CSV table of C-alpha atoms in Angstrom, one decimal:
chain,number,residue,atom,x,y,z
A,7,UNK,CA,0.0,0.0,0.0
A,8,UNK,CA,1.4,3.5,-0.9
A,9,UNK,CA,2.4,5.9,2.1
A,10,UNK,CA,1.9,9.3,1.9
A,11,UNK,CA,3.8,11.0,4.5
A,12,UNK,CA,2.9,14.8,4.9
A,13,UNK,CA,6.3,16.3,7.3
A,14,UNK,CA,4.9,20.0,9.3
A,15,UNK,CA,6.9,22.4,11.2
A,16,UNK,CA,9.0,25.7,11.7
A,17,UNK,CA,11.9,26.2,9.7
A,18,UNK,CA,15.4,24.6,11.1
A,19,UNK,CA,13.3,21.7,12.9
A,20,UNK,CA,15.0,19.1,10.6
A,21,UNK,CA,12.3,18.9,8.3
A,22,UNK,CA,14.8,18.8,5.0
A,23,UNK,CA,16.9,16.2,6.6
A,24,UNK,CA,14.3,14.0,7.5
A,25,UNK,CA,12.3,14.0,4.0
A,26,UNK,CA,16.3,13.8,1.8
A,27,UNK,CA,16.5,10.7,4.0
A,28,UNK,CA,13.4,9.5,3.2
A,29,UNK,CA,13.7,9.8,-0.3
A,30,UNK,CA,17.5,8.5,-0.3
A,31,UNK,CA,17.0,5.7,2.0
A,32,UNK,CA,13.0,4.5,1.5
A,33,UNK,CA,12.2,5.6,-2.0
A,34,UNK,CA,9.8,8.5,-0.8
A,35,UNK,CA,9.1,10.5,-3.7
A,36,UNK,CA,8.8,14.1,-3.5
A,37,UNK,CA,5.9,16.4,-3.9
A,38,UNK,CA,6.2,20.1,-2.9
A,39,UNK,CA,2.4,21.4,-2.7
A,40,UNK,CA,3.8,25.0,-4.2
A,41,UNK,CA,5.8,23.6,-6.8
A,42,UNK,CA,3.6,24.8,-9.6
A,43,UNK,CA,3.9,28.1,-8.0
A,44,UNK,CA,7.3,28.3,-7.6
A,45,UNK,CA,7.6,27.2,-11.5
A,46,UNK,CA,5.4,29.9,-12.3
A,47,UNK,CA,7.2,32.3,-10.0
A,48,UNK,CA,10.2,31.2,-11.6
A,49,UNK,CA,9.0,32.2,-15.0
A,50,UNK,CA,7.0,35.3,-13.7
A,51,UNK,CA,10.9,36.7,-12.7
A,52,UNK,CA,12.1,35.8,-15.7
A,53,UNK,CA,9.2,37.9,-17.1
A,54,UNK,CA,10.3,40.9,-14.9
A,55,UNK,CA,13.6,40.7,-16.8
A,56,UNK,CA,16.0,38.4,-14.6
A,57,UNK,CA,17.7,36.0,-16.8
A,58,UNK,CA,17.3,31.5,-16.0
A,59,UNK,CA,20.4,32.1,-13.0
A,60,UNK,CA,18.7,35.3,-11.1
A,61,UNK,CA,15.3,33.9,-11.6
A,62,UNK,CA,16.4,30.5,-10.2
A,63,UNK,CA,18.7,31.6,-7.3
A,64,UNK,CA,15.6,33.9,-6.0
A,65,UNK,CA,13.0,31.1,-6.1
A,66,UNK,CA,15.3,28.2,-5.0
A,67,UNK,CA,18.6,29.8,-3.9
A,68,UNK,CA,20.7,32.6,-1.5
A,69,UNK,CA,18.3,35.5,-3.2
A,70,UNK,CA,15.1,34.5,-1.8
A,71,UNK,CA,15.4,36.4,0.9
A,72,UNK,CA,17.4,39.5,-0.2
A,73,UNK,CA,15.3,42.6,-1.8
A,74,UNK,CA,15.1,42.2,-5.3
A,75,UNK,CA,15.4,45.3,-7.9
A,76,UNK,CA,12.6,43.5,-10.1
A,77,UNK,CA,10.1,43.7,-6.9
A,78,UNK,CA,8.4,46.6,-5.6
A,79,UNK,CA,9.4,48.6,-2.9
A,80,UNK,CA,8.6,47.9,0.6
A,81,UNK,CA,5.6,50.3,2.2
A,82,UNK,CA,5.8,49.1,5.4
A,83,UNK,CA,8.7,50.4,6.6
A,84,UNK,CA,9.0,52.9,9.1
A,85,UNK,CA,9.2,56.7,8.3
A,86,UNK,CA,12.7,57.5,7.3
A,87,UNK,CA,13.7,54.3,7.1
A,88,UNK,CA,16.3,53.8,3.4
A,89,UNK,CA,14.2,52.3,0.8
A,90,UNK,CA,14.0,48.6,0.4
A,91,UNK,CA,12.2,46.3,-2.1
A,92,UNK,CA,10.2,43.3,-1.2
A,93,UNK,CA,12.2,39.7,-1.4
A,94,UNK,CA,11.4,37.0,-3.5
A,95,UNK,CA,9.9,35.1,-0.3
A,96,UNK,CA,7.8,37.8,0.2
A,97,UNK,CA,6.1,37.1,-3.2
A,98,UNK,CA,6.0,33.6,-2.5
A,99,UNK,CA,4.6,33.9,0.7
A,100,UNK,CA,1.7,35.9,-1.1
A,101,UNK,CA,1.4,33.7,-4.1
A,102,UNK,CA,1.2,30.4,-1.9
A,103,UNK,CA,-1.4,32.4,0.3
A,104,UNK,CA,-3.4,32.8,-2.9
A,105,UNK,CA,-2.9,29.1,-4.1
A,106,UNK,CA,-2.8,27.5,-0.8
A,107,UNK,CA,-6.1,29.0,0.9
A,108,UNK,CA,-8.0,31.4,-1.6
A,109,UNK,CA,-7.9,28.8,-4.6
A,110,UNK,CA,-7.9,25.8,-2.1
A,111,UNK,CA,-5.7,23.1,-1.8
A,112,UNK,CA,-7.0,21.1,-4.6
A,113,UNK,CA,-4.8,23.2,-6.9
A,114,UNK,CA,-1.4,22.6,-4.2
A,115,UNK,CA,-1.3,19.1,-3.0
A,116,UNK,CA,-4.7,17.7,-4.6
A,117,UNK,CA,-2.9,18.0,-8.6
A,118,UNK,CA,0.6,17.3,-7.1
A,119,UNK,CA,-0.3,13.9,-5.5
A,120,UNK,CA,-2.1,13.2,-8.2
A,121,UNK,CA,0.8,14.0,-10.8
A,122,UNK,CA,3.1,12.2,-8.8
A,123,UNK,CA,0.6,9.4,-8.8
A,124,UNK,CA,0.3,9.6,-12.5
A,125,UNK,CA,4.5,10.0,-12.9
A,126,UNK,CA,5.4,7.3,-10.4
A,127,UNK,CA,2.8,4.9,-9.8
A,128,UNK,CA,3.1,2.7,-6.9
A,129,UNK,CA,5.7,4.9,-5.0
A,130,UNK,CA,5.5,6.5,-1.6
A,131,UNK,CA,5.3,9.5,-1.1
A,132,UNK,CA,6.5,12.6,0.7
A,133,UNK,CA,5.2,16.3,1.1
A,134,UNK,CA,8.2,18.3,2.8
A,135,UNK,CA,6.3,21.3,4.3
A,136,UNK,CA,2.8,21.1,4.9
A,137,UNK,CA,1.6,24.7,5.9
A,138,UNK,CA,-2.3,24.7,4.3
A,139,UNK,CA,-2.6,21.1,2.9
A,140,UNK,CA,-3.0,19.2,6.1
A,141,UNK,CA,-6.8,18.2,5.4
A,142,UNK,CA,-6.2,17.5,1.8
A,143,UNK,CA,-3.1,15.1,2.4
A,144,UNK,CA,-5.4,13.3,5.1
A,145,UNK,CA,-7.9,12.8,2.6
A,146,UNK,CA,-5.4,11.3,0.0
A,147,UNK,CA,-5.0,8.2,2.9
A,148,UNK,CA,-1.8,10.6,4.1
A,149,UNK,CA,-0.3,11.1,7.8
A,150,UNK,CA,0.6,14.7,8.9
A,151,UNK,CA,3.9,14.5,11.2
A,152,UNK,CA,4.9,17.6,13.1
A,153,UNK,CA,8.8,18.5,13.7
A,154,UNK,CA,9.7,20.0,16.3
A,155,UNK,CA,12.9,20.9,17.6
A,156,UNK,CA,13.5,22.8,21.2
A,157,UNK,CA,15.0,26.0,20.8
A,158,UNK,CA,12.8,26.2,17.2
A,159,UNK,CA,10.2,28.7,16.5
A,160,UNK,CA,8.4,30.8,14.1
A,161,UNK,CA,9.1,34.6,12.7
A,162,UNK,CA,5.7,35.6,12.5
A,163,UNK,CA,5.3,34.7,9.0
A,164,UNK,CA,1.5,34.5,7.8
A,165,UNK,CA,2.9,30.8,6.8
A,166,UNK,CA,4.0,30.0,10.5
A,167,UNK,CA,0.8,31.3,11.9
A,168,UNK,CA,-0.9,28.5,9.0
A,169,UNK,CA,1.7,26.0,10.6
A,170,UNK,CA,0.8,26.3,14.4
A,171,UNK,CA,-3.3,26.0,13.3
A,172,UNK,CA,-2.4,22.5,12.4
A,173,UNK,CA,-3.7,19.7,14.1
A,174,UNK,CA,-0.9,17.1,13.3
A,175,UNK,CA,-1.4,13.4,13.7
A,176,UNK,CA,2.1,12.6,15.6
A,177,UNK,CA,4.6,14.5,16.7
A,178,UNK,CA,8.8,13.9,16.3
A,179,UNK,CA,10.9,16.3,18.4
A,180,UNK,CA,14.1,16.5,17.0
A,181,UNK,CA,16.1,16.4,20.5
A,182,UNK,CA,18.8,14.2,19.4
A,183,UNK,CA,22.9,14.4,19.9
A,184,UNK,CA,23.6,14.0,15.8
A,185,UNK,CA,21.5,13.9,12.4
A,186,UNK,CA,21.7,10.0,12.4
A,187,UNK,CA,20.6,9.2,15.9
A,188,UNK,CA,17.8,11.6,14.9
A,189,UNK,CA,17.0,9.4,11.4
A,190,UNK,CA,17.0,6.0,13.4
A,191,UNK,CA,14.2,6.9,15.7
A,192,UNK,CA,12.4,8.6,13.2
A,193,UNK,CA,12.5,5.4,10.9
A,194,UNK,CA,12.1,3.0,14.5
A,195,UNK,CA,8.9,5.1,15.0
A,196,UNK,CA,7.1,5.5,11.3
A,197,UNK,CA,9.0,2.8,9.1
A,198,UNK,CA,10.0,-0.1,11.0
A,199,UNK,CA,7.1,-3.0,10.2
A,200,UNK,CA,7.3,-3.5,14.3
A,201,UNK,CA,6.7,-0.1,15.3
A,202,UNK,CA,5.3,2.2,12.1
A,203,UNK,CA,2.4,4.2,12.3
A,204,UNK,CA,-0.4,3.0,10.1
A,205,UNK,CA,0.4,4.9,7.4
């Protein structure tokens, strides 16, 4: 029976870890519920006038969160502050607000699961950062997991206030010495036949 594993959480909580181990170790494949959106976005920069390497590095690399010339500029800054333009992440943020909520999540997660079902039948699979999808994964036969991690929490981001609204249906806090202690209790407790959830 396919798995569909949906992982939750602020940033740093070990999220990315988890899920490339996953995918390296169990086969997971991956389905990012905003990755139509960040292909679009990808294309919309391009559009602005930032050639492929700009328009990739702001929607995947070290530019997404550094003000971008092709962006407006910031209103919400505080009189006399120097002028700043919005980040790529900023747009994103918006843009997966838009897809994520006002659209619904039958245009995120519903038509990725069902193009990674379509691409790679038969496989696992693995949502990396569930922020508006939780109910749509659950209704795909999928298991929300929340990361946590002590020290961990969010910067206020409409996304991380999206994050803390969901109900998950386990919890993994990331408390471990070293990245592999952490990966063998996360497989003891979801993967091994012995102890996995019913995923």
């Amino acid at each position: 029976m396919t798995r569909i594993i949906g992982l939750t959480g602020y940033r740093q909580t070990g999220k990315s870890t988890i899920a490339a181990h996953l995918k390296a170790e169990h086969g997971f494949v991956a389905a990012h519920v905003f990755a139509g959106g960040k292909a679009a976005t990808e294309a919309y920069f391009r559009h602005l006038g930032a050639d492929d390497e700009t328009a990739h590095r702001m929607v995947h690399g070290d530019l997404r969160d550094q003000p971008s010339p092709f962006l407006p500029l910031r209103v919400d800054l505080p009189s006399g502050a120097s002028p700043e333009h919005h980040s790529p992440r900023f747009f994103m943020e918006m843009f997966g607000n838009f897809m994520g909520q006002t659209l619904g999540a039958d245009w995120t997660a519903g038509l990725e699961l069902k193009r990674i079902q379509v691409e790679h039948p038969g496989r696992d699979i693995l949502i990396e950062s569930v922020v508006y999808e939780a109910e749509a994964i659950r209704a795909a036969g999928g298991t929300i997991i929340r990361i946590d991690r002590p020290g961990t929490s969010g910067r206020g981001l409409k996304t991380d206030r999206a994050v803390e609204a969901i109900a998950p249906d386990t919890i993994f806090t990331n408390d471990h010495a070293d990245i592999a202690s952490m990966l063998t209790e996360f497989d003891r407790r979801f993967l091994e036949a012995d102890h996995a959830l019913s995923l």
